[in-house]
Short mmCIF file of C-alpha atoms (C1' of nucleotides) in Angstrom, two decimals:
data_model
loop_
_atom_site.label_atom_id
_atom_site.label_comp_id
_atom_site.label_asym_id
_atom_site.label_seq_id
_atom_site.Cartn_x
_atom_site.Cartn_y
_atom_site.Cartn_z
CA MET A 28 0.00 0.00 0.00
CA GLU A 29 0.96 3.63 -0.41
CA ALA A 30 3.09 2.77 -3.40
CA HIS A 31 1.94 5.82 -5.30
CA ALA A 32 3.08 9.40 -5.43
CA ASP A 33 2.22 10.32 -1.86
CA VAL A 34 3.71 12.72 0.57
CA GLN A 35 6.75 10.97 1.88
CA PRO A 36 6.94 10.91 5.69
CA ASP A 37 10.57 11.78 5.32
CA GLU A 38 12.17 13.60 8.18
CA THR A 39 13.59 16.20 5.83
CA SER A 40 10.16 17.38 4.72
CA THR A 41 8.48 20.35 6.31
CA ILE A 42 5.81 20.31 8.99
CA ALA A 43 3.29 21.70 6.53
CA ASP A 44 3.91 18.78 4.17
CA ARG A 45 3.57 16.17 6.87
CA VAL A 46 0.44 17.66 8.41
CA PHE A 47 -1.04 17.96 4.93
CA GLY A 48 -0.65 14.22 4.50
CA LYS A 49 -2.09 13.49 7.93
CA LEU A 50 -5.06 15.78 7.43
CA ARG A 51 -5.75 14.35 4.00
CA GLN A 52 -5.73 10.86 5.39
CA ALA A 53 -7.97 11.86 8.29
CA ILE A 54 -10.45 13.51 5.93
CA VAL A 55 -10.45 10.70 3.38
CA GLU A 56 -10.95 8.05 6.04
CA GLY A 57 -13.76 9.99 7.60
CA ASN A 58 -12.03 10.68 10.90
CA ILE A 59 -12.80 14.33 10.28
CA PRO A 60 -16.42 14.10 9.20
CA PRO A 61 -17.60 15.76 5.99
CA GLY A 62 -19.07 19.19 6.51
CA SER A 63 -17.34 19.70 9.82
CA LYS A 64 -15.49 22.91 10.41
CA ILE A 65 -11.74 22.80 10.83
CA SER A 66 -10.69 25.22 13.52
CA GLU A 67 -7.14 26.42 13.04
CA PRO A 68 -6.26 26.79 16.73
CA GLU A 69 -7.77 23.41 17.52
CA MET A 70 -5.97 21.59 14.70
CA ALA A 71 -2.71 23.34 15.43
CA ALA A 72 -2.95 22.23 19.04
CA ARG A 73 -3.84 18.66 18.06
CA TYR A 74 -0.73 18.30 15.94
CA GLY A 75 1.39 20.37 18.28
CA ILE A 76 2.32 22.94 15.66
CA SER A 77 1.79 26.60 14.98
CA ARG A 78 -0.89 28.03 12.77
CA GLY A 79 1.54 29.00 10.02
CA PRO A 80 2.34 25.56 8.66
CA LEU A 81 -1.24 24.47 9.32
CA ARG A 82 -2.56 27.22 7.10
CA GLU A 83 -0.14 26.16 4.36
CA ALA A 84 -1.45 22.62 4.64
CA MET A 85 -5.01 23.93 4.49
CA ARG A 86 -4.20 25.75 1.28
CA ARG A 87 -3.07 22.52 -0.28
CA LEU A 88 -6.19 20.74 0.94
CA GLU A 89 -8.19 23.54 -0.63
CA SER A 90 -6.41 23.05 -3.95
CA ALA A 91 -7.05 19.32 -3.68
CA ASN A 92 -10.76 20.06 -3.29
CA LEU A 93 -10.95 18.32 0.06
CA VAL A 94 -11.90 21.42 2.04
CA GLU A 95 -13.90 24.50 1.17
CA ARG A 96 -12.65 27.78 2.52
CA ARG A 97 -14.42 31.07 2.73
CA PRO A 98 -12.62 34.24 3.80
CA ASN A 99 -13.04 35.07 7.46
CA LEU A 100 -15.34 32.10 7.94
CA GLY A 101 -12.86 29.27 8.05
CA ALA A 102 -12.57 25.95 6.28
CA ARG A 103 -14.98 23.04 6.22
CA VAL A 104 -14.52 19.52 4.93
CA ILE A 105 -16.41 19.31 1.66
CA THR A 106 -19.91 17.90 1.83
CA LEU A 107 -20.55 14.86 -0.21
CA SER A 108 -23.33 14.81 -2.75
CA SER A 109 -24.08 11.76 -4.83
CA GLU A 110 -24.01 13.92 -7.94
CA GLN A 111 -20.38 14.81 -7.36
CA LEU A 112 -19.51 11.18 -6.81
CA LEU A 113 -21.02 10.31 -10.18
CA GLU A 114 -19.21 13.27 -11.77
CA ILE A 115 -15.96 11.70 -10.68
CA TYR A 116 -16.88 8.36 -12.19
CA VAL A 117 -17.59 10.03 -15.52
CA ILE A 118 -14.16 11.61 -15.51
CA ARG A 119 -12.47 8.45 -14.35
CA GLU A 120 -14.03 6.57 -17.24
CA ALA A 121 -12.40 8.92 -19.74
CA LEU A 122 -9.09 9.28 -17.93
CA GLU A 123 -8.53 5.69 -16.89
CA GLY A 124 -9.61 4.51 -20.30
CA LEU A 125 -6.83 6.68 -21.67
CA ALA A 126 -4.45 5.35 -19.03
CA ALA A 127 -5.23 1.76 -19.98
CA ARG A 128 -4.55 2.45 -23.63
CA LEU A 129 -1.24 4.15 -22.87
CA ALA A 130 -0.31 1.38 -20.46
CA ALA A 131 -0.90 -1.19 -23.17
CA GLU A 132 1.54 0.71 -25.36
CA ARG A 133 4.20 1.58 -22.83
CA MET A 134 4.10 -0.69 -19.79
CA SER A 135 7.20 -2.79 -19.28
CA ALA A 136 7.00 -6.55 -19.40
CA ALA A 137 8.08 -6.71 -15.78
CA ALA A 138 5.30 -4.38 -14.69
CA ILE A 139 2.77 -6.46 -16.58
CA ALA A 140 4.06 -9.58 -14.85
CA ASP A 141 3.65 -7.83 -11.49
CA LEU A 142 0.14 -6.89 -12.44
CA LYS A 143 -0.69 -10.48 -13.25
CA ALA A 144 0.75 -11.55 -9.90
CA LEU A 145 -1.46 -8.99 -8.17
CA LEU A 146 -4.52 -10.41 -9.90
CA GLU A 147 -3.49 -13.92 -8.89
CA GLN A 148 -3.34 -12.73 -5.32
CA HIS A 149 -6.79 -11.16 -5.61
CA ARG A 150 -8.12 -14.39 -7.04
CA ALA A 151 -6.79 -16.37 -4.09
CA GLU A 152 -8.19 -13.94 -1.58
CA ILE A 153 -11.61 -14.04 -3.14
CA ALA A 154 -11.55 -17.82 -3.14
CA ARG A 155 -10.76 -17.76 0.56
CA GLU A 156 -13.62 -15.34 1.20
CA TYR A 157 -11.22 -12.68 2.36
CA TRP A 158 -12.51 -10.42 -0.32
CA GLN A 159 -14.80 -8.54 2.00
CA ALA A 160 -11.98 -7.08 4.02
CA TYR A 161 -9.75 -6.72 1.02
CA PHE A 162 -11.94 -5.19 -1.60
CA GLN A 163 -13.61 -3.03 0.98
CA LYS A 164 -10.24 -1.48 1.57
CA GLU A 165 -7.61 -0.81 -1.00
CA GLY A 166 -7.34 -3.89 -3.15
CA ASP A 167 -9.25 -2.48 -6.07
CA MET A 168 -7.38 0.79 -5.86
CA ASP A 169 -4.02 -0.98 -6.01
CA PHE A 170 -4.93 -2.36 -9.38
CA HIS A 171 -6.02 0.97 -10.77
CA TYR A 172 -2.96 2.69 -9.41
CA ARG A 173 -0.69 0.38 -11.29
CA ILE A 174 -2.46 0.84 -14.59
CA VAL A 175 -2.30 4.59 -14.23
CA GLN A 176 1.36 4.46 -13.31
CA GLY A 177 1.91 2.28 -16.37
CA SER A 178 0.55 5.01 -18.62
CA GLY A 179 3.76 6.98 -18.08
CA ASN A 180 1.91 10.26 -18.46
CA GLN A 181 2.99 12.24 -15.43
CA ARG A 182 0.18 14.76 -15.62
CA LEU A 183 -2.38 11.99 -15.92
CA ILE A 184 -0.86 10.21 -12.95
CA GLY A 185 -1.05 13.40 -10.95
CA ILE A 186 -4.68 14.12 -11.69
CA LEU A 187 -5.83 10.61 -10.88
CA CYS A 188 -3.59 9.64 -7.98
CA ASP A 189 -3.22 12.98 -6.25
CA ASP A 190 -6.77 14.23 -6.65
CA LEU A 191 -9.50 11.96 -7.91
CA TYR A 192 -8.54 8.79 -6.08
CA HIS A 193 -8.55 10.50 -2.72
CA LEU A 194 -11.97 11.94 -3.44
CA ALA A 195 -13.28 8.59 -4.63
CA ARG A 196 -11.95 6.90 -1.53
CA MET A 197 -13.56 9.54 0.63
CA TYR A 198 -16.93 9.13 -1.01
CA ARG A 199 -16.66 5.39 -0.69
CA CYS A 200 -16.00 5.64 3.05
CA LYS A 201 -18.87 8.10 3.38
CA PHE A 202 -21.46 5.93 1.68
CA GLY A 203 -20.07 2.72 3.10
CA MET A 204 -19.55 1.24 -0.30
CA VAL A 205 -18.65 -2.35 0.30
CA SER A 206 -18.05 -3.78 -3.08
CA ASN A 207 -20.54 -6.56 -3.63
CA ARG A 208 -19.19 -7.29 -7.04
CA ALA A 209 -15.68 -8.41 -6.24
CA ARG A 210 -15.94 -11.44 -8.49
CA ASP A 211 -17.27 -9.43 -11.42
CA ALA A 212 -14.66 -6.74 -10.88
CA LEU A 213 -11.88 -9.33 -10.81
CA LYS A 214 -13.09 -10.77 -14.08
CA GLU A 215 -13.06 -7.32 -15.61
CA HIS A 216 -9.59 -6.67 -14.25
CA GLU A 217 -8.39 -9.84 -15.89
CA LEU A 218 -9.76 -8.80 -19.25
CA ILE A 219 -8.01 -5.46 -18.95
CA VAL A 220 -4.67 -7.04 -18.07
CA ASP A 221 -5.01 -9.51 -20.89
CA ALA A 222 -5.51 -6.69 -23.34
CA ILE A 223 -2.51 -4.84 -21.95
CA ALA A 224 -0.38 -7.98 -22.16
CA GLU A 225 -1.43 -8.34 -25.80
CA ARG A 226 -0.44 -4.71 -26.33
CA ASP A 227 -3.96 -4.07 -27.56
CA GLY A 228 -4.48 -0.48 -26.46
CA GLU A 229 -7.85 -0.08 -28.09
CA LEU A 230 -9.27 -3.11 -26.31
CA ALA A 231 -7.67 -2.16 -23.02
CA GLU A 232 -9.34 1.24 -23.16
CA LEU A 233 -12.68 -0.29 -24.04
CA MET A 234 -12.49 -2.79 -21.20
CA MET A 235 -11.40 -0.21 -18.67
CA ARG A 236 -14.20 2.14 -19.64
CA ARG A 237 -16.68 -0.69 -19.38
CA HIS A 238 -15.28 -1.66 -16.00
CA ILE A 239 -15.63 1.80 -14.55
CA ARG A 240 -19.04 2.24 -16.08
CA ALA A 241 -20.17 -0.98 -14.40
CA SER A 242 -18.75 0.26 -11.15
CA ARG A 243 -20.59 3.54 -11.54
CA ARG A 244 -23.86 1.80 -12.27
CA ASN A 245 -23.39 -0.29 -9.16
CA VAL A 246 -22.96 2.88 -7.14
CA GLU A 247 -26.01 4.41 -8.80
CA ARG A 248 -28.10 1.40 -7.83
CA ARG A 249 -26.96 1.61 -4.25
CA LEU A 250 -27.61 5.31 -4.11
CA ALA A 251 -31.12 4.76 -5.45
CA THR A 252 -32.00 2.16 -2.84
CA GLU A 253 -30.27 4.26 -0.19
CA THR A 254 -32.54 7.23 -0.85
CA THR A 255 -35.73 5.20 -1.13
CA THR A 256 -35.23 3.17 2.03
CA GLN A 257 -33.92 6.23 3.87
CA HIS A 258 -31.03 4.88 5.92
CA ARG A 259 -32.47 1.49 6.66
CA THR A 260 -29.76 -0.63 8.22
CA ASP A 261 -29.50 -3.51 5.78
CA SER A 262 -27.94 -5.99 8.15
CA MET B 25 -12.19 37.58 -21.11
CA GLU B 26 -11.65 36.04 -17.72
CA ALA B 27 -15.19 34.76 -17.72
CA HIS B 28 -14.23 31.48 -16.10
CA ALA B 29 -13.80 30.31 -12.55
CA ASP B 30 -10.93 32.55 -11.63
CA VAL B 31 -9.82 34.17 -8.43
CA GLN B 32 -12.12 37.12 -8.05
CA PRO B 33 -10.27 40.35 -7.35
CA ASP B 34 -12.93 41.04 -4.77
CA GLU B 35 -11.95 43.28 -1.93
CA THR B 36 -13.29 40.78 0.57
CA SER B 37 -10.81 38.10 -0.44
CA THR B 38 -7.55 37.57 1.37
CA ILE B 39 -4.11 38.80 0.38
CA ALA B 40 -2.99 35.25 -0.23
CA ASP B 41 -5.79 34.70 -2.74
CA ARG B 42 -5.10 37.90 -4.61
CA VAL B 43 -1.36 37.40 -4.79
CA PHE B 44 -1.95 33.82 -5.90
CA GLY B 45 -3.89 35.14 -8.87
CA LYS B 46 -1.26 37.75 -9.65
CA LEU B 47 1.60 35.27 -9.42
CA ARG B 48 -0.21 32.76 -11.55
CA GLN B 49 -0.82 35.36 -14.21
CA ALA B 50 2.79 36.52 -14.07
CA ILE B 51 4.05 32.95 -14.42
CA VAL B 52 1.64 31.99 -17.19
CA GLU B 53 2.42 35.09 -19.21
CA GLY B 54 6.13 34.53 -18.81
CA ASN B 55 6.83 37.65 -16.76
CA ILE B 56 8.45 35.34 -14.26
CA PRO B 57 10.55 33.17 -16.56
CA PRO B 58 10.36 29.38 -16.35
CA GLY B 59 13.05 27.85 -14.20
CA SER B 60 13.67 31.03 -12.29
CA LYS B 61 13.81 30.92 -8.55
CA ILE B 62 11.13 32.70 -6.58
CA SER B 63 12.65 34.35 -3.54
CA GLU B 64 10.15 34.79 -0.74
CA PRO B 65 11.58 38.02 0.66
CA GLU B 66 11.89 39.53 -2.80
CA MET B 67 8.35 38.61 -3.84
CA ALA B 68 6.91 39.71 -0.53
CA ALA B 69 8.61 43.06 -0.96
CA ARG B 70 7.44 43.39 -4.56
CA TYR B 71 3.80 42.94 -3.59
CA GLY B 72 4.21 44.83 -0.36
CA ILE B 73 3.06 41.96 1.82
CA SER B 74 4.48 39.68 4.47
CA ARG B 75 5.89 36.23 3.87
CA GLY B 76 2.95 34.48 5.50
CA PRO B 77 0.31 35.08 2.81
CA LEU B 78 2.98 34.72 0.14
CA ARG B 79 3.83 31.24 1.35
CA GLU B 80 0.15 30.31 1.27
CA ALA B 81 -0.04 31.52 -2.31
CA MET B 82 3.08 29.51 -3.14
CA ARG B 83 1.45 26.40 -1.75
CA ARG B 84 -1.45 26.85 -4.09
CA LEU B 85 0.88 27.43 -7.03
CA GLU B 86 2.63 24.24 -6.02
CA SER B 87 -0.67 22.34 -6.06
CA ALA B 88 -1.45 23.85 -9.44
CA ASN B 89 1.87 22.48 -10.74
CA LEU B 90 3.13 25.92 -11.70
CA VAL B 91 6.07 25.91 -9.29
CA GLU B 92 8.29 23.18 -7.94
CA ARG B 93 9.28 23.41 -4.34
CA ARG B 94 11.98 21.57 -2.49
CA PRO B 95 12.38 21.84 1.27
CA ASN B 96 14.96 24.41 2.35
CA LEU B 97 15.84 25.14 -1.24
CA GLY B 98 12.92 27.31 -2.26
CA ALA B 99 10.51 27.32 -5.17
CA ARG B 100 11.22 27.57 -8.88
CA VAL B 101 8.87 28.11 -11.78
CA ILE B 102 8.50 24.78 -13.53
CA THR B 103 10.70 24.20 -16.52
CA LEU B 104 8.95 23.51 -19.75
CA SER B 105 9.68 20.36 -21.69
CA SER B 106 8.00 19.61 -24.97
CA GLU B 107 7.12 16.17 -23.65
CA GLN B 108 5.01 17.65 -20.90
CA LEU B 109 3.27 19.93 -23.36
CA LEU B 110 2.30 16.92 -25.44
CA GLU B 111 1.19 15.07 -22.32
CA ILE B 112 -1.28 17.85 -21.69
CA TYR B 113 -2.66 17.61 -25.21
CA VAL B 114 -3.25 13.90 -24.77
CA ILE B 115 -5.24 14.54 -21.63
CA ARG B 116 -7.11 17.45 -23.16
CA GLU B 117 -8.15 15.24 -26.03
CA ALA B 118 -9.83 12.82 -23.66
CA LEU B 119 -11.25 15.40 -21.28
CA GLU B 120 -12.48 17.96 -23.79
CA GLY B 121 -13.93 15.21 -25.92
CA LEU B 122 -15.93 14.23 -22.87
CA ALA B 123 -16.84 17.86 -22.25
CA ALA B 124 -18.09 18.27 -25.81
CA ARG B 125 -20.29 15.20 -25.48
CA LEU B 126 -21.76 16.38 -22.21
CA ALA B 127 -22.22 19.89 -23.60
CA ALA B 128 -24.21 18.47 -26.51
CA GLU B 129 -26.50 16.79 -24.01
CA ARG B 130 -26.83 19.54 -21.45
CA MET B 131 -25.99 22.95 -22.86
CA SER B 132 -28.86 25.42 -22.87
CA ALA B 133 -30.20 26.78 -26.14
CA ALA B 134 -29.16 30.27 -25.08
CA ALA B 135 -25.58 29.16 -24.43
CA ILE B 136 -25.46 27.50 -27.82
CA ALA B 137 -26.68 30.71 -29.42
CA ASP B 138 -23.93 32.62 -27.63
CA LEU B 139 -21.42 30.11 -28.88
CA LYS B 140 -22.58 30.61 -32.43
CA ALA B 141 -22.29 34.36 -31.98
CA LEU B 142 -18.74 33.91 -30.75
CA LEU B 143 -17.86 31.91 -33.83
CA GLU B 144 -19.44 34.58 -36.02
CA GLN B 145 -17.18 37.10 -34.34
CA HIS B 146 -14.15 34.92 -34.93
CA ARG B 147 -15.11 34.56 -38.56
CA ALA B 148 -15.30 38.32 -38.97
CA GLU B 149 -11.97 38.86 -37.28
CA ILE B 150 -10.25 36.30 -39.44
CA ALA B 151 -11.73 37.87 -42.56
CA ARG B 152 -10.32 41.22 -41.45
CA GLU B 153 -6.91 39.70 -40.85
CA TYR B 154 -7.14 40.45 -37.19
CA TRP B 155 -6.72 36.79 -36.45
CA GLN B 156 -3.03 37.13 -35.71
CA ALA B 157 -3.56 39.27 -32.66
CA TYR B 158 -6.71 37.47 -31.69
CA PHE B 159 -5.86 33.82 -32.02
CA GLN B 160 -2.42 34.46 -30.67
CA LYS B 161 -4.08 35.62 -27.51
CA GLU B 162 -7.20 34.16 -25.98
CA GLY B 163 -9.69 33.75 -28.76
CA ASP B 164 -9.23 30.03 -29.11
CA MET B 165 -9.33 29.56 -25.35
CA ASP B 166 -12.62 31.43 -25.08
CA PHE B 167 -14.24 28.85 -27.27
CA HIS B 168 -12.89 25.93 -25.32
CA TYR B 169 -13.86 27.50 -22.03
CA ARG B 170 -17.46 27.75 -23.09
CA ILE B 171 -17.69 24.16 -24.20
CA VAL B 172 -16.20 22.97 -20.94
CA GLN B 173 -18.54 25.17 -18.94
CA GLY B 174 -21.39 23.72 -20.95
CA SER B 175 -20.55 20.22 -19.80
CA GLY B 176 -21.96 21.07 -16.39
CA ASN B 177 -19.51 18.69 -14.72
CA GLN B 178 -17.98 20.81 -11.99
CA ARG B 179 -14.99 18.57 -11.43
CA LEU B 180 -14.25 18.48 -15.13
CA ILE B 181 -14.49 22.26 -15.30
CA GLY B 182 -12.09 22.54 -12.40
CA ILE B 183 -9.45 20.24 -13.87
CA LEU B 184 -9.47 21.92 -17.25
CA CYS B 185 -10.00 25.58 -16.38
CA ASP B 186 -8.11 25.79 -13.11
CA ASP B 187 -5.14 23.60 -14.02
CA LEU B 188 -4.61 22.47 -17.58
CA TYR B 189 -5.56 25.65 -19.40
CA HIS B 190 -3.12 27.74 -17.40
CA LEU B 191 -0.37 25.26 -18.16
CA ALA B 192 -1.28 25.16 -21.82
CA ARG B 193 -1.27 28.93 -21.99
CA MET B 194 2.09 29.04 -20.29
CA TYR B 195 3.63 26.58 -22.70
CA ARG B 196 2.17 28.48 -25.60
CA CYS B 197 3.76 31.71 -24.42
CA LYS B 198 7.04 29.92 -23.86
CA PHE B 199 7.27 28.42 -27.30
CA GLY B 200 5.75 31.45 -28.98
CA MET B 201 3.00 29.40 -30.52
CA VAL B 202 1.30 31.72 -32.93
CA SER B 203 -1.50 29.73 -34.37
CA ASN B 204 -0.92 29.47 -38.08
CA ARG B 205 -4.03 27.45 -38.54
CA ALA B 206 -6.69 29.90 -37.47
CA ARG B 207 -8.86 29.18 -40.49
CA ASP B 208 -8.63 25.42 -40.04
CA ALA B 209 -9.32 25.77 -36.34
CA LEU B 210 -12.36 27.92 -36.99
CA LYS B 211 -13.71 25.35 -39.40
CA GLU B 212 -13.26 22.67 -36.76
CA HIS B 213 -14.92 24.84 -34.16
CA GLU B 214 -17.90 25.24 -36.43
CA LEU B 215 -18.25 21.51 -36.87
CA ILE B 216 -18.17 21.05 -33.10
CA VAL B 217 -20.81 23.68 -32.49
CA ASP B 218 -23.00 22.22 -35.21
CA ALA B 219 -22.84 18.84 -33.54
CA ILE B 220 -23.70 20.37 -30.18
CA ALA B 221 -26.60 22.29 -31.70
CA GLU B 222 -27.85 19.03 -33.17
CA ARG B 223 -27.54 17.46 -29.72
CA ASP B 224 -25.29 14.85 -31.27
CA GLY B 225 -22.96 14.08 -28.38
CA GLU B 226 -21.13 11.29 -30.12
CA LEU B 227 -20.24 13.48 -33.09
CA ALA B 228 -19.35 16.44 -30.89
CA GLU B 229 -16.87 14.29 -28.98
CA LEU B 230 -15.38 12.92 -32.17
CA MET B 231 -14.94 16.38 -33.65
CA MET B 232 -13.48 17.84 -30.51
CA ARG B 233 -10.98 15.01 -30.21
CA ARG B 234 -10.03 15.45 -33.83
CA HIS B 235 -9.65 19.20 -33.32
CA ILE B 236 -7.32 18.83 -30.38
CA ARG B 237 -5.37 16.09 -32.10
CA ALA B 238 -4.85 18.39 -35.08
CA SER B 239 -3.73 21.12 -32.75
CA ARG B 240 -1.31 18.74 -31.05
CA ARG B 241 0.14 17.63 -34.39
CA ASN B 242 0.63 21.24 -35.32
CA VAL B 243 2.59 21.77 -32.14
CA GLU B 244 4.59 18.62 -32.77
CA ARG B 245 5.56 19.87 -36.20
CA ARG B 246 6.66 23.20 -34.83
CA LEU B 247 8.63 21.57 -32.08
CA ALA B 248 10.38 19.35 -34.63
CA THR B 249 11.43 22.26 -36.81
CA GLU B 250 12.31 24.26 -33.73
CA THR B 251 14.81 21.66 -32.56
CA THR B 252 16.33 21.06 -35.97
CA THR B 253 16.81 24.71 -36.89
CA GLN B 254 17.90 25.59 -33.37
CA HIS B 255 16.17 28.86 -32.64
CA ARG B 256 16.31 30.32 -36.11
CA THR B 257 14.30 33.51 -36.12
CA ASP B 258 11.68 32.85 -38.80
CA SER B 259 10.82 36.46 -39.48
"C1'" DT C 26 47.32 28.25 -8.81
"C1'" DC C 27 44.02 25.30 -6.92
"C1'" DC C 28 41.42 23.19 -3.33
"C1'" DA C 29 39.57 22.82 1.29
"C1'" DT C 30 37.93 25.19 5.39
"C1'" DT C 31 35.56 28.53 7.74
"C1'" DG C 32 32.98 32.39 8.48
"C1'" DA C 33 29.35 35.46 7.08
"C1'" DA C 34 25.33 36.40 4.40
"C1'" DA C 35 21.03 35.14 2.53
"C1'" DG C 36 16.98 32.26 2.58
"C1'" DT C 37 13.62 29.03 4.33
"C1'" DG C 38 10.84 27.04 8.24
"C1'" DT C 39 8.49 28.05 12.31
"C1'" DC C 40 6.52 30.58 15.94
"C1'" DG C 41 4.05 34.04 18.88
"C1'" DA C 42 1.55 38.37 18.81
"C1'" DC C 43 -1.70 41.80 17.16
"C1'" DA C 44 -5.71 43.72 14.20
"C1'" DC C 45 -9.96 42.89 12.31
"C1'" DT C 46 -14.07 39.98 11.50
"C1'" DT C 47 -17.53 36.83 12.91
"C1'" DT C 48 -20.02 34.61 16.39
"C1'" DT C 49 -21.89 34.17 20.81
"C1'" DA C 50 -23.54 35.86 25.12
"C1'" DT C 51 -25.46 39.42 27.95
"C1'" DG C 52 -28.57 42.90 29.18
"C1'" DC C 53 -31.97 46.33 28.23
"C1'" DG C 54 -36.44 47.79 26.60
"C1'" DA C 55 -41.03 46.81 24.80
"C1'" DT D 15 -41.42 36.50 27.06
"C1'" DC D 16 -39.54 38.14 22.91
"C1'" DG D 17 -36.56 41.05 20.13
"C1'" DC D 18 -32.83 44.06 19.50
"C1'" DA D 19 -28.60 46.39 20.70
"C1'" DT D 20 -24.23 45.99 22.77
"C1'" DA D 21 -20.24 43.85 24.44
"C1'" DA D 22 -17.32 39.99 25.08
"C1'" DA D 23 -15.36 35.85 23.24
"C1'" DA D 24 -13.54 33.14 19.65
"C1'" DG D 25 -11.50 32.82 15.14
"C1'" DT D 26 -9.23 34.28 10.96
"C1'" DG D 27 -5.80 37.30 8.49
"C1'" DT D 28 -1.48 39.36 8.78
"C1'" DC D 29 2.87 40.62 10.47
"C1'" DG D 30 7.60 40.70 12.50
"C1'" DA D 31 11.12 37.95 14.76
"C1'" DC D 32 14.04 33.98 15.59
"C1'" DA D 33 16.28 29.29 14.55
"C1'" DC D 34 18.15 26.43 11.31
"C1'" DT D 35 19.76 25.39 6.61
"C1'" DT D 36 21.95 26.51 2.44
"C1'" DT D 37 24.92 29.32 -0.24
"C1'" DC D 38 28.62 32.24 -1.09
"C1'" DA D 39 33.03 34.41 -0.26
"C1'" DA D 40 37.24 35.07 1.83
"C1'" DT D 41 41.15 33.05 3.87
"C1'" DG D 42 44.70 29.80 4.52
"C1'" DG D 43 47.34 25.76 3.21
"C1'" DA D 44 49.29 22.49 -0.22
#
DNA sequence: TCCATTGAAAGTGTCGACACTTTTATGCGA
DNA sequence: TCGCATAAAAGTGTCGACACTTTCAATGGA
């Protein structure tokens, strides 16, 4: 995990950088609830720092669209609407489709082999019924990260890994999206990797777009039932 | 001009916000040359502010990928490689294609009429040979802005208008890209608008992708001749 | 003459303090 | 009791100052 372009917890980095990473993680995981106000004195005290670096970190969170800030009123964690979640899926479909095509053209043979090994691991975990814990967490993301990295397009990697994925993860935590389609998703992942291994960029893009569209439709279904049943605990 | 989601020069905004906008403009227009170091004391003195707000502005510039910052070494304006410029075109092709499709589905009739009026204006300017000054500046961008706004996807608007367009503009200034294909571009713009007016999303996406691909190829050609002739002044 | 060392100068990272704005609480009048 | 005005409290925006790091220059030795 954390194999992507994240803020390194290096000791040489600044306080603002480190606290940015911590705050982002706290927001994405829901430890700081959506819509809640972030008080500068309170946060500075919690992390044992001054308000200067904290404000720098807040600026970066603002740029990352994780907090909304209004002058003299302070910053709040963004509120999560289902429309915005679907907006992200629409963009991911276009961008990750592109990433899959580029990956098919440029990914190294070694990276493809690693990808296949990752899928093998997923397959085993699903067979052992561990998929709940795994796919609920970061398993699916790992796969997507690698494809995007394989595209070799630095700007594309930045947009997806530094911005959209954190938002997607946040929304998933918020709505409690436990993937109930792990087996289907794995099958789709396999088709994508096969296309990449065959260096068939066109097919890889098609399959990736289809995969994300299916994922979006799954979310749409859940959102629909969520709103009709009005927070019924489906246990 | 400046009709997009920019930093409002409102008096109620903070110093950091205003100086962020000013710095971004200065960087994009080349007034602060690429690769040059940005000294905090010097910049703070130039804008007559303290280092606190300036550092907040720098953080936002960092998030916008306009400056590179390394701990204890300071910030530099990003250096411009032709590879990165082409990377942006690849992403724009995917993202603006998507925007055109969404715009065809969702744009209001009034907005489409405005778009047609804009094209009419472009046509007149090209006929009067004003196209050099116009297309060299922001005329082309105006068109693209409107399409993206018409998509209605807030996240998409943010990625393109807040990040990629500024970068594209910067690279254009850097390489002195005077569009020598204004007439071709206008023709392509007309095809896109026609498709949108017909509510043909599929065609609008196809035409937009083709338009940006043509634009990218044009840049590629110029870059190729640029590197072979080694800065020959083609006057 | 060239290189290494050392000191100063400049620059970045961080902090505490103050001014102004917003919010909350208090008290007065109807 | 309710509503409004006023004042106090909290919070944000900004600044200047200090510590540490990096850079540069001068000095001394080989």
